[in-house]
XYZ file of N, CA and C in Angstrom:
756
model
N -49.013 92.496 18.582
C -50.415 92.159 18.779
C -51.315 92.793 17.727
N -50.749 93.568 16.840
C -51.545 94.204 15.806
C -51.448 93.455 14.481
N -51.007 92.205 14.535
C -50.817 91.453 13.298
C -52.122 91.307 12.531
N -53.233 91.133 13.258
C -54.515 90.952 12.579
C -54.888 92.209 11.827
N -54.780 93.336 12.466
C -55.194 94.582 11.836
C -54.303 94.922 10.651
N -53.022 94.562 10.702
C -52.121 94.883 9.606
C -52.509 94.172 8.319
N -53.044 92.972 8.440
C -53.298 92.185 7.243
C -54.682 92.412 6.669
N -55.601 92.978 7.428
C -56.953 93.177 6.923
C -56.966 93.940 5.605
N -56.127 94.978 5.410
C -56.155 95.643 4.099
C -55.904 94.718 2.929
N -55.254 93.569 3.151
C -55.019 92.642 2.049
C -56.323 92.006 1.578
N -57.354 92.066 2.413
C -58.651 91.564 2.017
C -59.491 92.662 1.368
N -58.960 93.879 1.282
C -59.687 94.979 0.665
C -58.960 95.389 -0.600
N -59.668 95.769 -1.672
C -61.119 95.706 -1.746
C -61.657 94.418 -2.347
N -60.789 93.614 -2.969
C -61.328 92.564 -3.831
C -62.030 91.453 -3.084
N -61.642 91.180 -1.835
C -62.230 90.040 -1.149
C -63.521 90.381 -0.452
N -63.854 91.632 -0.294
C -65.082 91.987 0.392
C -66.277 91.777 -0.512
N -67.367 91.376 0.099
C -68.591 91.136 -0.659
C -68.983 92.350 -1.465
N -68.998 93.509 -0.828
C -69.429 94.718 -1.530
C -68.538 95.020 -2.714
N -67.239 95.002 -2.494
C -66.332 95.384 -3.574
C -66.391 94.393 -4.721
N -66.505 93.106 -4.371
C -66.580 92.102 -5.429
C -67.830 92.294 -6.277
N -68.947 92.519 -5.622
C -70.192 92.706 -6.355
C -70.170 94.002 -7.135
N -69.730 95.082 -6.472
C -69.689 96.376 -7.150
C -68.776 96.320 -8.363
N -67.627 95.655 -8.216
C -66.709 95.565 -9.343
C -67.357 94.843 -10.512
N -68.075 93.763 -10.201
C -68.725 93.021 -11.266
C -69.893 93.767 -11.875
N -70.772 94.291 -11.009
C -71.946 94.992 -11.507
C -71.557 96.267 -12.236
N -70.659 97.037 -11.638
C -70.265 98.290 -12.270
C -69.570 98.038 -13.597
N -68.819 96.950 -13.658
C -68.143 96.644 -14.907
C -69.117 96.342 -16.026
N -70.196 95.654 -15.684
C -71.186 95.330 -16.692
C -72.072 96.532 -16.983
N -72.443 97.239 -15.923
C -73.505 98.222 -16.075
C -72.993 99.620 -16.318
N -72.702 100.346 -15.240
C -72.416 101.761 -15.362
C -73.655 102.504 -15.803
N -74.828 101.922 -15.529
C -76.047 102.505 -16.079
C -77.175 102.575 -15.070
N -76.916 102.415 -13.805
C -78.006 102.382 -12.834
C -78.896 103.602 -12.999
N -80.164 103.346 -13.196
C -81.108 104.430 -13.367
C -81.186 104.937 -14.787
N -80.420 104.383 -15.716
C -80.405 104.886 -17.090
C -80.597 103.737 -18.067
N -81.165 104.026 -19.224
C -81.217 103.050 -20.301
C -79.996 103.205 -21.161
N -79.694 102.178 -21.951
C -78.564 102.301 -22.848
C -78.927 103.240 -23.981
N -77.923 103.837 -24.577
C -78.168 104.801 -25.635
C -78.754 104.114 -26.847
N -79.555 104.828 -27.665
C -80.217 104.187 -28.802
C -79.265 103.459 -29.719
N -78.056 103.972 -29.877
C -77.104 103.342 -30.774
C -76.660 101.971 -30.320
N -76.923 101.649 -29.034
C -76.479 100.364 -28.499
C -77.641 99.535 -28.003
N -78.851 99.884 -28.391
C -80.024 99.131 -27.958
C -80.307 98.030 -28.968
N -80.049 96.792 -28.558
C -80.336 95.658 -29.426
C -81.460 94.847 -28.809
N -82.392 94.397 -29.620
C -83.525 93.647 -29.116
C -83.208 92.150 -29.097
N -83.696 91.493 -28.053
C -83.416 90.079 -27.866
C -84.469 89.246 -28.592
N -84.041 88.397 -29.503
C -84.973 87.672 -30.350
C -85.500 86.411 -29.670
N -84.704 85.816 -28.788
C -85.086 84.518 -28.242
C -85.768 84.635 -26.892
N -85.976 85.846 -26.394
C -86.563 86.040 -25.084
C -88.005 86.477 -25.202
N -88.824 86.083 -24.237
C -90.206 86.523 -24.194
C -90.384 87.679 -23.215
N -90.021 87.473 -21.948
C -90.287 88.463 -20.920
C -89.525 89.762 -21.131
N -88.317 89.694 -21.657
C -87.467 90.877 -21.792
C -87.232 91.257 -23.253
N -88.059 90.751 -24.139
C -87.816 90.944 -25.565
C -87.819 92.413 -25.959
N -88.650 93.220 -25.334
C -88.759 94.613 -25.744
C -87.885 95.568 -24.986
N -87.000 95.075 -24.137
C -86.164 95.938 -23.310
C -84.732 95.990 -23.837
N -84.110 97.151 -23.698
C -82.708 97.286 -24.061
C -81.827 96.721 -22.957
N -80.553 96.575 -23.254
C -79.612 96.066 -22.248
C -79.599 96.961 -21.016
N -79.595 98.272 -21.235
C -79.580 99.198 -20.102
C -80.830 99.105 -19.260
N -81.979 98.939 -19.895
C -83.231 98.812 -19.163
C -83.268 97.526 -18.345
N -82.735 96.455 -18.911
C -82.681 95.195 -18.170
C -81.817 95.346 -16.926
N -80.657 95.983 -17.080
C -79.771 96.176 -15.944
C -80.419 97.030 -14.870
N -81.069 98.101 -15.286
C -81.727 98.981 -14.328
C -82.770 98.213 -13.520
N -83.572 97.394 -14.210
C -84.598 96.621 -13.529
C -83.986 95.574 -12.610
N -82.956 94.877 -13.100
C -82.316 93.829 -12.294
C -81.683 94.412 -11.036
N -81.045 95.570 -11.157
C -80.433 96.206 -9.994
C -81.488 96.656 -8.996
N -82.604 97.175 -9.496
C -83.683 97.596 -8.606
C -84.246 96.393 -7.847
N -84.426 95.271 -8.546
C -84.915 94.068 -7.890
C -83.904 93.551 -6.873
N -82.620 93.677 -7.201
C -81.573 93.247 -6.282
C -81.638 94.050 -4.985
N -81.829 95.355 -5.109
C -81.892 96.210 -3.921
C -83.092 95.870 -3.042
N -84.157 95.380 -3.656
C -85.375 95.100 -2.903
C -85.433 93.681 -2.341
N -84.496 92.828 -2.710
C -84.532 91.438 -2.247
C -84.391 91.376 -0.732
N -85.218 90.574 -0.094
C -85.136 90.448 1.366
C -83.898 89.686 1.795
N -83.396 88.811 0.920
C -82.154 88.085 1.201
C -81.593 87.565 -0.107
N -80.291 87.344 -0.140
C -79.630 86.800 -1.322
C -78.261 86.270 -0.903
N -77.802 85.238 -1.587
C -76.480 84.683 -1.327
C -75.580 84.921 -2.525
N -74.333 85.290 -2.279
C -73.333 85.458 -3.335
C -72.142 84.560 -3.029
N -71.648 83.871 -4.054
C -70.493 82.993 -3.872
C -69.671 82.972 -5.146
N -68.359 82.941 -4.992
C -67.487 82.884 -6.157
C -66.110 83.405 -5.829
N -65.441 83.930 -6.847
C -64.085 84.413 -6.645
C -63.776 85.537 -7.614
N -62.863 86.397 -7.207
C -62.347 87.445 -8.080
C -60.829 87.442 -7.954
N -60.161 87.922 -8.989
C -58.701 87.980 -8.994
C -58.277 89.438 -9.017
N -57.383 89.790 -8.123
C -56.896 91.163 -8.040
C -55.404 91.122 -7.730
N -54.613 91.807 -8.538
C -53.160 91.887 -8.326
C -52.533 90.502 -8.189
N -53.032 89.561 -8.970
C -52.445 88.235 -8.977
C -52.905 87.319 -7.866
N -53.767 87.796 -6.977
C -54.270 86.961 -5.899
C -55.735 86.640 -6.134
N -56.130 85.426 -5.730
C -57.520 85.005 -5.852
C -58.228 85.191 -4.531
N -59.354 85.899 -4.581
C -60.155 86.172 -3.396
C -61.470 85.418 -3.517
N -61.751 84.568 -2.549
C -62.999 83.818 -2.555
C -64.006 84.424 -1.600
N -65.275 84.320 -1.938
C -66.319 84.884 -1.093
C -67.552 83.999 -1.135
N -68.174 83.811 0.003
C -69.458 83.131 0.108
C -70.217 83.814 1.236
N -71.156 84.666 0.870
C -71.813 85.515 1.854
C -73.311 85.579 1.583
N -74.099 85.479 2.650
C -75.543 85.644 2.560
C -75.919 86.987 3.178
N -76.651 87.787 2.416
C -77.108 89.099 2.874
C -78.582 89.026 3.251
N -78.937 89.645 4.370
C -80.325 89.764 4.787
C -80.636 91.252 4.915
N -81.605 91.710 4.167
C -81.931 93.129 4.119
C -82.278 93.657 5.508
N -81.740 94.831 5.824
C -81.972 95.533 7.086
C -81.382 94.815 8.294
N -80.626 93.738 8.059
C -79.940 93.059 9.156
C -78.431 93.119 8.977
N -77.933 92.485 7.911
C -76.494 92.438 7.682
C -76.149 91.251 6.832
N -75.038 90.579 7.148
C -74.643 89.421 6.354
C -73.827 88.465 7.193
N -73.680 87.268 6.663
C -72.880 86.247 7.314
C -72.251 85.382 6.236
N -71.023 84.932 6.480
C -70.368 84.106 5.478
C -68.882 84.009 5.718
N -68.141 83.806 4.636
C -66.693 83.654 4.757
C -66.001 84.255 3.542
N -64.745 84.637 3.735
C -63.914 85.172 2.674
C -62.518 84.588 2.814
N -61.823 84.482 1.691
C -60.506 83.851 1.711
C -59.594 84.502 0.681
N -58.310 84.452 0.961
C -57.298 84.917 0.024
C -56.296 83.802 -0.178
N -55.995 83.483 -1.433
C -55.069 82.396 -1.716
C -53.737 82.637 -1.037
N -53.292 81.646 -0.286
C -52.008 81.724 0.382
C -52.019 82.432 1.716
N -53.129 83.084 2.073
C -53.174 83.823 3.339
C -54.119 83.215 4.354
N -55.084 82.435 3.901
C -56.072 81.902 4.816
C -57.425 82.540 4.584
N -58.276 82.466 5.576
C -59.643 82.936 5.416
C -60.160 83.497 6.728
N -61.334 84.092 6.668
C -62.012 84.465 7.898
C -63.512 84.394 7.692
N -64.206 84.091 8.776
C -65.657 84.143 8.783
C -66.085 85.548 9.195
N -67.268 85.934 8.765
C -67.745 87.299 8.987
C -69.215 87.277 9.385
N -69.553 88.107 10.360
C -70.952 88.360 10.712
C -71.108 89.858 10.914
N -72.086 90.450 10.251
C -72.461 91.829 10.551
C -73.940 91.826 10.905
N -74.303 92.632 11.890
C -75.691 92.652 12.352
C -76.014 94.021 12.923
N -76.830 94.770 12.182
C -77.357 96.063 12.629
C -76.269 96.959 13.220
N -75.244 97.187 12.414
C -74.196 98.120 12.804
C -73.047 97.522 13.592
N -73.114 96.236 13.917
C -72.030 95.567 14.623
C -71.360 94.572 13.673
N -70.103 94.246 13.965
C -69.368 93.338 13.083
C -68.404 92.473 13.870
N -68.270 91.225 13.418
C -67.348 90.273 14.014
C -66.628 89.511 12.899
N -65.371 89.187 13.110
C -64.649 88.325 12.182
C -63.952 87.216 12.977
N -63.812 86.043 12.335
C -63.089 84.929 12.951
C -62.055 84.423 11.967
N -60.801 84.899 12.082
C -59.750 84.453 11.173
C -59.402 82.985 11.400
N -58.986 82.322 10.343
C -58.540 80.934 10.455
C -57.143 80.885 11.042
N -56.737 79.702 11.516
C -55.373 79.542 12.039
C -54.352 79.848 10.950
N -54.639 79.426 9.706
C -53.712 79.710 8.615
C -53.527 81.208 8.422
N -54.607 81.963 8.599
C -54.530 83.409 8.485
C -53.506 83.973 9.472
N -53.623 83.574 10.736
C -52.678 84.067 11.739
C -51.251 83.625 11.410
N -51.086 82.363 11.030
C -49.747 81.848 10.743
C -49.111 82.548 9.546
N -49.915 82.819 8.522
C -49.363 83.445 7.319
C -48.882 84.861 7.581
N -49.344 85.465 8.665
C -48.948 86.830 9.008
C -48.008 86.893 10.206
N -47.409 85.746 10.544
C -46.465 85.726 11.655
C -47.134 85.835 12.998
N -48.402 85.459 13.069
C -49.133 85.577 14.323
C -49.401 84.257 14.997
N -48.574 83.257 14.783
C -48.807 81.943 15.392
C -48.872 82.026 16.906
N -48.150 82.992 17.498
C -48.157 83.126 18.955
C -49.532 83.526 19.488
N -50.387 84.039 18.612
C -51.724 84.454 19.039
C -52.714 83.296 19.083
N -52.358 82.168 18.472
C -53.310 81.077 18.358
C -53.832 80.572 19.704
N -53.006 80.430 20.750
C -53.569 79.976 22.027
C -54.647 80.916 22.563
N -54.565 82.191 22.188
C -55.536 83.175 22.665
C -56.730 83.336 21.735
N -56.487 83.225 20.426
C -57.508 83.629 19.473
C -58.020 82.524 18.557
N -57.399 81.374 18.541
C -57.859 80.321 17.647
C -59.322 79.983 17.945
N -60.153 80.043 16.896
C -61.564 79.722 17.055
C -62.394 80.824 17.685
N -61.789 81.972 17.935
C -62.500 83.080 18.563
C -62.963 84.113 17.536
N -64.074 84.753 17.861
C -64.559 85.870 17.073
C -63.989 87.165 17.626
N -63.525 88.045 16.747
C -63.057 89.364 17.137
C -64.189 90.359 16.918
N -64.638 90.982 18.000
C -65.657 92.018 17.882
C -64.974 93.314 17.460
N -65.416 93.871 16.336
C -64.802 95.092 15.824
C -65.459 96.290 16.497
N -64.663 97.075 17.165
C -65.211 98.199 17.923
C -64.746 99.552 17.411
N -63.573 99.606 16.769
C -63.099 100.876 16.224
C -63.943 101.276 15.034
N -64.272 102.558 14.960
C -65.186 103.049 13.944
C -64.811 102.663 12.534
N -63.571 102.900 12.119
C -63.202 102.677 10.726
C -63.277 101.211 10.346
N -62.804 100.321 11.225
C -62.828 98.895 10.921
C -64.247 98.346 10.944
N -65.016 98.735 11.950
C -66.381 98.247 12.049
C -67.209 98.709 10.851
N -67.084 99.978 10.505
C -67.865 100.507 9.399
C -67.446 99.885 8.066
N -66.167 99.523 7.958
C -65.688 98.874 6.735
C -66.467 97.590 6.473
N -66.748 96.848 7.537
C -67.412 95.569 7.390
C -68.931 95.682 7.448
N -69.463 96.540 8.313
C -70.919 96.649 8.396
C -71.499 97.225 7.119
N -70.695 97.972 6.365
C -71.177 98.536 5.116
C -71.156 97.565 3.957
N -70.608 96.378 4.168
C -70.448 95.448 3.056
C -71.771 94.988 2.471
N -72.751 94.780 3.310
C -73.936 94.064 2.864
C -75.184 94.928 2.789
N -75.005 96.209 2.566
C -76.161 97.063 2.357
C -76.377 97.250 0.866
N -77.639 97.356 0.471
C -77.943 97.522 -0.950
C -77.346 98.801 -1.502
N -77.287 99.845 -0.674
C -76.734 101.108 -1.158
C -75.253 100.975 -1.467
N -74.536 100.169 -0.674
C -73.120 99.943 -0.953
C -72.958 99.115 -2.222
N -73.797 98.108 -2.384
C -73.663 97.212 -3.516
C -73.918 97.912 -4.841
N -74.753 98.940 -4.824
C -75.110 99.585 -6.081
C -74.745 101.052 -6.128
N -74.354 101.623 -5.006
C -74.199 103.066 -4.945
C -73.019 103.618 -5.712
N -71.999 102.815 -5.986
C -70.828 103.325 -6.675
C -70.905 103.163 -8.185
N -72.020 102.610 -8.649
C -72.163 102.458 -10.093
C -72.409 103.815 -10.723
N -71.725 104.105 -11.793
C -71.850 105.405 -12.449
C -73.281 105.643 -12.897
N -73.686 106.909 -12.884
C -75.067 107.240 -13.213
C -75.273 107.500 -14.701
N -74.207 107.489 -15.474
C -74.356 107.731 -16.905
C -74.060 106.450 -17.679
N -74.740 106.215 -18.809
C -74.549 104.974 -19.558
C -73.179 104.892 -20.211
N -72.686 103.677 -20.341
C -71.435 103.439 -21.044
C -71.728 102.850 -22.413
N -70.864 103.106 -23.366
C -71.046 102.455 -24.660
C -70.680 100.980 -24.565
N -71.138 100.225 -25.529
C -70.708 98.835 -25.619
C -71.592 97.846 -24.901
N -72.788 98.248 -24.424
C -73.688 97.300 -23.787
C -74.432 96.494 -24.849
N -74.487 95.189 -24.642
C -75.189 94.304 -25.553
C -75.967 93.269 -24.748
N -77.006 92.720 -25.343
C -77.721 91.626 -24.705
C -77.917 90.494 -25.702
N -78.029 89.296 -25.161
C -78.227 88.106 -25.989
C -78.859 87.032 -25.125
N -79.266 85.947 -25.739
C -79.811 84.835 -24.975
C -78.701 84.184 -24.167
N -78.944 83.966 -22.889
C -77.966 83.332 -22.026
C -78.257 81.857 -21.838
N -77.409 81.157 -21.110
C -77.617 79.731 -20.861
C -78.699 79.507 -19.803
N -79.111 78.278 -19.654
C -80.000 77.907 -18.557
C -79.159 77.760 -17.301
N -79.507 78.496 -16.247
C -78.771 78.458 -14.986
C -79.739 78.014 -13.893
N -79.420 76.907 -13.241
C -80.296 76.366 -12.192
C -81.729 76.232 -12.681
N -81.881 75.775 -13.918
C -83.201 75.530 -14.467
C -83.937 76.762 -14.959
N -83.261 77.915 -14.971
C -83.920 79.155 -15.366
C -83.291 79.716 -16.644
N -84.139 80.115 -17.575
C -83.649 80.778 -18.778
C -83.087 82.144 -18.399
N -82.023 82.550 -19.081
C -81.389 83.817 -18.719
C -81.161 84.702 -19.938
N -80.954 85.965 -19.643
C -80.508 86.949 -20.612
C -79.103 87.379 -20.206
N -78.215 87.423 -21.170
C -76.832 87.820 -20.923
C -76.634 89.257 -21.382
N -76.128 90.098 -20.470
C -75.802 91.483 -20.797
C -74.296 91.641 -20.671
N -73.663 92.103 -21.744
C -72.213 92.243 -21.737
C -71.821 93.693 -21.951
N -70.626 94.020 -21.438
C -70.039 95.335 -21.643
C -68.680 95.144 -22.287
N -68.558 95.571 -23.543
C -67.280 95.415 -24.230
C -66.230 96.325 -23.625
N -66.664 97.459 -23.067
C -65.705 98.393 -22.468
C -65.103 97.840 -21.188
N -65.930 97.136 -20.392
C -65.457 96.631 -19.105
C -65.068 95.165 -19.145
N -65.284 94.486 -20.276
C -64.963 93.062 -20.400
C -65.636 92.265 -19.280
N -66.940 92.460 -19.125
C -67.684 91.771 -18.081
C -69.045 91.376 -18.611
N -69.676 90.414 -17.936
C -70.990 89.934 -18.350
C -71.852 89.677 -17.132
N -73.151 89.953 -17.288
C -74.118 89.673 -16.244
C -75.229 88.816 -16.833
N -75.669 87.812 -16.060
C -76.745 86.928 -16.489
C -77.924 87.126 -15.540
N -79.089 87.432 -16.098
C -80.274 87.655 -15.282
C -81.386 86.736 -15.751
N -82.308 86.426 -14.858
C -83.429 85.579 -15.243
C -84.290 86.286 -16.276
N -84.752 85.524 -17.255
C -85.615 86.081 -18.293
C -87.041 86.104 -17.755
N -87.343 87.138 -16.984
C -88.637 87.246 -16.329
C -89.000 88.710 -16.176
N -90.250 88.964 -15.820
C -90.701 90.339 -15.648
C -89.966 91.035 -14.516
N -89.510 90.270 -13.536
C -88.696 90.813 -12.439
C -87.351 90.095 -12.462
N -86.457 90.493 -13.366
C -85.198 89.764 -13.547
C -84.314 89.792 -12.303
N -83.759 88.626 -11.982
C -82.831 88.502 -10.863
C -81.433 88.223 -11.402
N -80.440 88.854 -10.806
C -79.051 88.609 -11.184
C -78.658 87.220 -10.695
N -78.228 86.354 -11.601
C -77.800 85.006 -11.231
C -76.292 84.825 -11.299
N -75.638 85.595 -12.163
C -74.198 85.376 -12.353
C -73.550 86.652 -12.891
N -72.338 86.922 -12.425
C -71.511 87.995 -12.973
C -70.140 87.392 -13.246
N -69.632 87.593 -14.447
C -68.320 87.045 -14.799
C -67.506 88.087 -15.548
N -66.209 87.895 -15.537
C -65.365 88.613 -16.461
C -65.517 87.963 -17.819
N -65.601 88.750 -18.873
C -65.828 88.169 -20.197
C -64.557 88.050 -21.027
N -63.431 88.498 -20.471
C -62.177 88.376 -21.188
C -61.703 86.934 -21.228
N -60.853 86.580 -22.190
C -60.422 85.188 -22.332
C -59.641 84.667 -21.141
N -58.980 85.555 -20.411
C -58.170 85.115 -19.274
C -58.811 85.448 -17.933
N -60.040 85.943 -17.938
C -60.666 86.368 -16.698
C -61.114 85.181 -15.864
N -60.864 85.241 -14.560
C -61.307 84.199 -13.639
C -62.374 84.722 -12.680
N -62.801 85.970 -12.851
C -63.814 86.540 -11.972
C -65.147 85.845 -12.204
N -65.780 85.421 -11.118
C -67.017 84.651 -11.261
C -67.788 84.729 -9.951
N -69.009 85.265 -10.005
C -69.871 85.336 -8.831
C -71.234 84.753 -9.181
N -71.738 83.895 -8.301
C -73.055 83.301 -8.471
C -73.984 83.843 -7.387
N -75.222 84.160 -7.770
C -76.205 84.687 -6.832
C -77.384 83.736 -6.756
N -77.854 83.462 -5.535
C -78.931 82.492 -5.352
C -79.707 82.816 -4.074
N -80.716 81.998 -3.819
C -81.519 82.079 -2.590
C -82.137 83.467 -2.387
N -82.639 84.029 -3.476
C -83.361 85.295 -3.357
C -84.613 85.096 -2.500
N -84.766 85.928 -1.492
C -85.961 85.897 -0.665
C -86.106 84.691 0.228
N -85.064 83.879 0.344
C -85.144 82.707 1.219
C -85.230 83.154 2.672
N -86.053 82.478 3.486
C -86.135 82.851 4.905
C -84.760 82.804 5.540
N -84.389 83.866 6.212
C -83.050 83.933 6.799
C -83.037 84.915 7.962
N -82.206 84.626 8.929
C -82.020 85.529 10.060
C -80.569 85.442 10.495
N -80.019 86.546 10.942
C -78.623 86.599 11.371
C -78.574 86.722 12.885
N -77.696 85.958 13.498
C -77.505 86.029 14.945
C -76.046 86.359 15.242
N -75.834 87.044 16.337
C -74.474 87.402 16.750
C -73.731 86.162 17.245
N -72.407 86.131 17.109
C -71.637 85.005 17.651
C -71.842 84.890 19.162
N -71.699 83.694 19.706
C -71.856 83.524 21.165
C -70.861 84.376 21.936
N -71.323 84.991 22.981
C -70.453 85.853 23.787
C -69.240 85.088 24.324
N -69.437 83.810 24.634
C -68.339 83.014 25.187
C -67.219 82.802 24.178
N -67.525 82.956 22.889
C -66.523 82.750 21.845
C -66.048 84.067 21.240
N -66.319 85.175 21.901
C -66.016 86.496 21.358
C -64.951 87.201 22.184
N -64.025 87.859 21.478
C -62.951 88.628 22.114
C -63.085 90.085 21.682
N -62.859 90.993 22.599
C -62.904 92.427 22.297
C -61.770 92.778 21.351
N -62.106 93.251 20.159
C -61.089 93.555 19.172
C -60.158 94.679 19.548
N -60.531 95.506 20.502
C -59.664 96.629 20.902
C -58.327 96.139 21.439
N -58.294 94.934 21.961
C -57.039 94.401 22.484
C -56.023 94.143 21.373
N -56.526 94.075 20.113
C -55.663 93.735 18.996
C -55.695 94.799 17.905
N -56.005 96.010 18.303
C -55.900 97.140 17.399
C -57.140 97.478 16.616
N -58.278 96.823 16.919
C -59.511 97.133 16.202
C -60.346 98.120 17.011
């Protein structure tokens, strides 16, 4: 009966919203709160709003704006240890998040976190891939309420701004560069790259830059996260009680 709990580590860290974002942001930045060193400060010729800012300053501003956003959606995929992890999650500040995550070959689960509480709803494929087909009559289509401290905190911490940015190193890394980025969803962007981390971040070319995309910049990288719906009206609700099962029965 502990099949669900045994497989959850396979979704950590790459499939979680926090880890995926932190991996992308930290790879590009490593500069939260700091500007890039003078030796790596290049001025952007094709930008108006951010023309006078260094790559490090742009990242610092974009991260600060990200932390202050009332809501934002992240969607995309990252690759870790040969597996592809998909994520589509909407975060609402001071509430939590809702969305889904998936691992190639293992299935997926839906996720809701709300003010310190967390629920997951694994897909039937998820149970089957872990030898838990016998659980389907009991759990198919049901939400598991996470009650154990470690499991609940693992998920409730996913969608806080402090988690998303708190693990970024406080000292600047060499190799930060900026250049004109592509038009994304009708918005001009600035591209900030890190040669050391082989990653790139695209932010809106505006006085309050918003992160729109994070990618791996290596030739074989498949990491790709898109950010949208900044400040869109949103509210999170708990799953219906009738569709919820106490996770303690299954090791949570």
